[in-house]
């Protein structure tokens, strides 16, 4: 079983891999996650600049982002 590393988001390092994960999982979501427009690293960076997030974590497996969790400020 591969090791899973859960760590804080490093937006510069992770933006492209998050975009790839979300684009690859598009058809798993009702009505799609991307609405037919694949995510890019720039879209991920822009979303994080605009959102008021208290903390963001990613799960990394074998160099790929396999999970994402964000906490919004209340």
mmCIF file of C-alpha atoms in Angstrom:
data_model
loop_
_atom_site.group_PDB
_atom_site.id
_atom_site.type_symbol
_atom_site.label_atom_id
_atom_site.label_comp_id
_atom_site.label_asym_id
_atom_site.label_seq_id
_atom_site.Cartn_x
_atom_site.Cartn_y
_atom_site.Cartn_z
ATOM 1 C CA UNK A 1 0.000 0.000 0.000
ATOM 2 C CA UNK A 2 1.481 3.390 -0.957
ATOM 3 C CA UNK A 3 2.174 6.028 1.657
ATOM 4 C CA UNK A 4 -0.306 8.870 1.909
ATOM 5 C CA UNK A 5 1.096 12.223 2.976
ATOM 6 C CA UNK A 6 -1.376 14.801 4.235
ATOM 7 C CA UNK A 7 0.152 18.266 4.317
ATOM 8 C CA UNK A 8 -0.686 21.953 3.955
ATOM 9 C CA UNK A 9 -1.197 23.223 0.431
ATOM 10 C CA UNK A 10 1.816 24.716 -1.326
ATOM 11 C CA UNK A 11 -0.050 26.576 -4.060
ATOM 12 C CA UNK A 12 2.994 27.171 -6.271
ATOM 13 C CA UNK A 13 3.974 23.502 -6.134
ATOM 14 C CA UNK A 14 0.484 21.958 -6.119
ATOM 15 C CA UNK A 15 -1.698 24.065 -8.437
ATOM 16 C CA UNK A 16 -0.982 22.028 -11.577
ATOM 17 C CA UNK A 17 -1.464 18.696 -9.812
ATOM 18 C CA UNK A 18 -4.761 19.842 -8.253
ATOM 19 C CA UNK A 19 -5.955 20.954 -11.693
ATOM 20 C CA UNK A 20 -5.060 17.529 -13.086
ATOM 21 C CA UNK A 21 -6.856 15.709 -10.245
ATOM 22 C CA UNK A 22 -10.057 17.740 -10.601
ATOM 23 C CA UNK A 23 -10.077 17.523 -14.390
ATOM 24 C CA UNK A 24 -9.497 13.743 -14.277
ATOM 25 C CA UNK A 25 -12.388 13.252 -11.831
ATOM 26 C CA UNK A 26 -14.829 15.401 -13.806
ATOM 27 C CA UNK A 27 -17.205 12.620 -14.829
ATOM 28 C CA UNK A 28 -17.481 11.316 -11.256
ATOM 29 C CA UNK A 29 -19.555 14.359 -10.259
ATOM 30 C CA UNK A 30 -23.239 14.870 -11.110
ATOM 31 C CA UNK A 31 -23.399 17.437 -13.927
ATOM 32 C CA UNK A 32 -19.565 17.351 -13.931
ATOM 33 C CA UNK A 33 -17.142 19.213 -11.676
ATOM 34 C CA UNK A 34 -15.510 21.357 -14.371
ATOM 35 C CA UNK A 35 -18.675 22.077 -16.382
ATOM 36 C CA UNK A 36 -16.773 21.018 -19.482
ATOM 37 C CA UNK A 37 -13.839 23.389 -18.960
ATOM 38 C CA UNK A 38 -10.737 21.567 -17.721
ATOM 39 C CA UNK A 39 -9.004 23.155 -14.752
ATOM 40 C CA UNK A 40 -5.587 24.735 -15.216
ATOM 41 C CA UNK A 41 -2.978 25.734 -12.664
ATOM 42 C CA UNK A 42 -3.884 29.386 -13.230
ATOM 43 C CA UNK A 43 -7.568 28.726 -12.510
ATOM 44 C CA UNK A 44 -6.597 26.988 -9.260
ATOM 45 C CA UNK A 45 -4.336 29.901 -8.246
ATOM 46 C CA UNK A 46 -7.037 32.452 -9.079
ATOM 47 C CA UNK A 47 -9.681 30.574 -7.077
ATOM 48 C CA UNK A 48 -7.399 30.463 -4.034
ATOM 49 C CA UNK A 49 -6.635 34.180 -4.280
ATOM 50 C CA UNK A 50 -10.370 34.996 -4.380
ATOM 51 C CA UNK A 51 -11.579 32.664 -1.620
ATOM 52 C CA UNK A 52 -11.339 33.348 2.103
ATOM 53 C CA UNK A 53 -9.873 30.007 3.149
ATOM 54 C CA UNK A 54 -8.669 29.440 6.701
ATOM 55 C CA UNK A 55 -6.619 26.336 5.825
ATOM 56 C CA UNK A 56 -6.092 24.005 2.874
ATOM 57 C CA UNK A 57 -4.599 20.519 2.953
ATOM 58 C CA UNK A 58 -3.762 18.030 0.219
ATOM 59 C CA UNK A 59 -3.230 14.292 0.275
ATOM 60 C CA UNK A 60 -0.266 13.197 -1.820
ATOM 61 C CA UNK A 61 0.330 9.636 -3.036
ATOM 62 C CA UNK A 62 3.377 8.764 -5.133
ATOM 63 C CA UNK A 63 3.835 12.392 -6.171
ATOM 64 C CA UNK A 64 0.202 12.869 -7.244
ATOM 65 C CA UNK A 65 -2.424 14.906 -5.449
ATOM 66 C CA UNK A 66 -5.074 12.367 -4.469
ATOM 67 C CA UNK A 67 -7.186 14.509 -2.159
ATOM 68 C CA UNK A 68 -7.980 18.079 -1.234
ATOM 69 C CA UNK A 69 -9.616 19.618 1.849
ATOM 70 C CA UNK A 70 -10.279 23.311 2.491
ATOM 71 C CA UNK A 71 -11.701 25.082 5.518
ATOM 72 C CA UNK A 72 -13.491 28.378 5.008
ATOM 73 C CA UNK A 73 -13.387 31.242 7.457
ATOM 74 C CA UNK A 74 -16.677 31.618 9.306
#
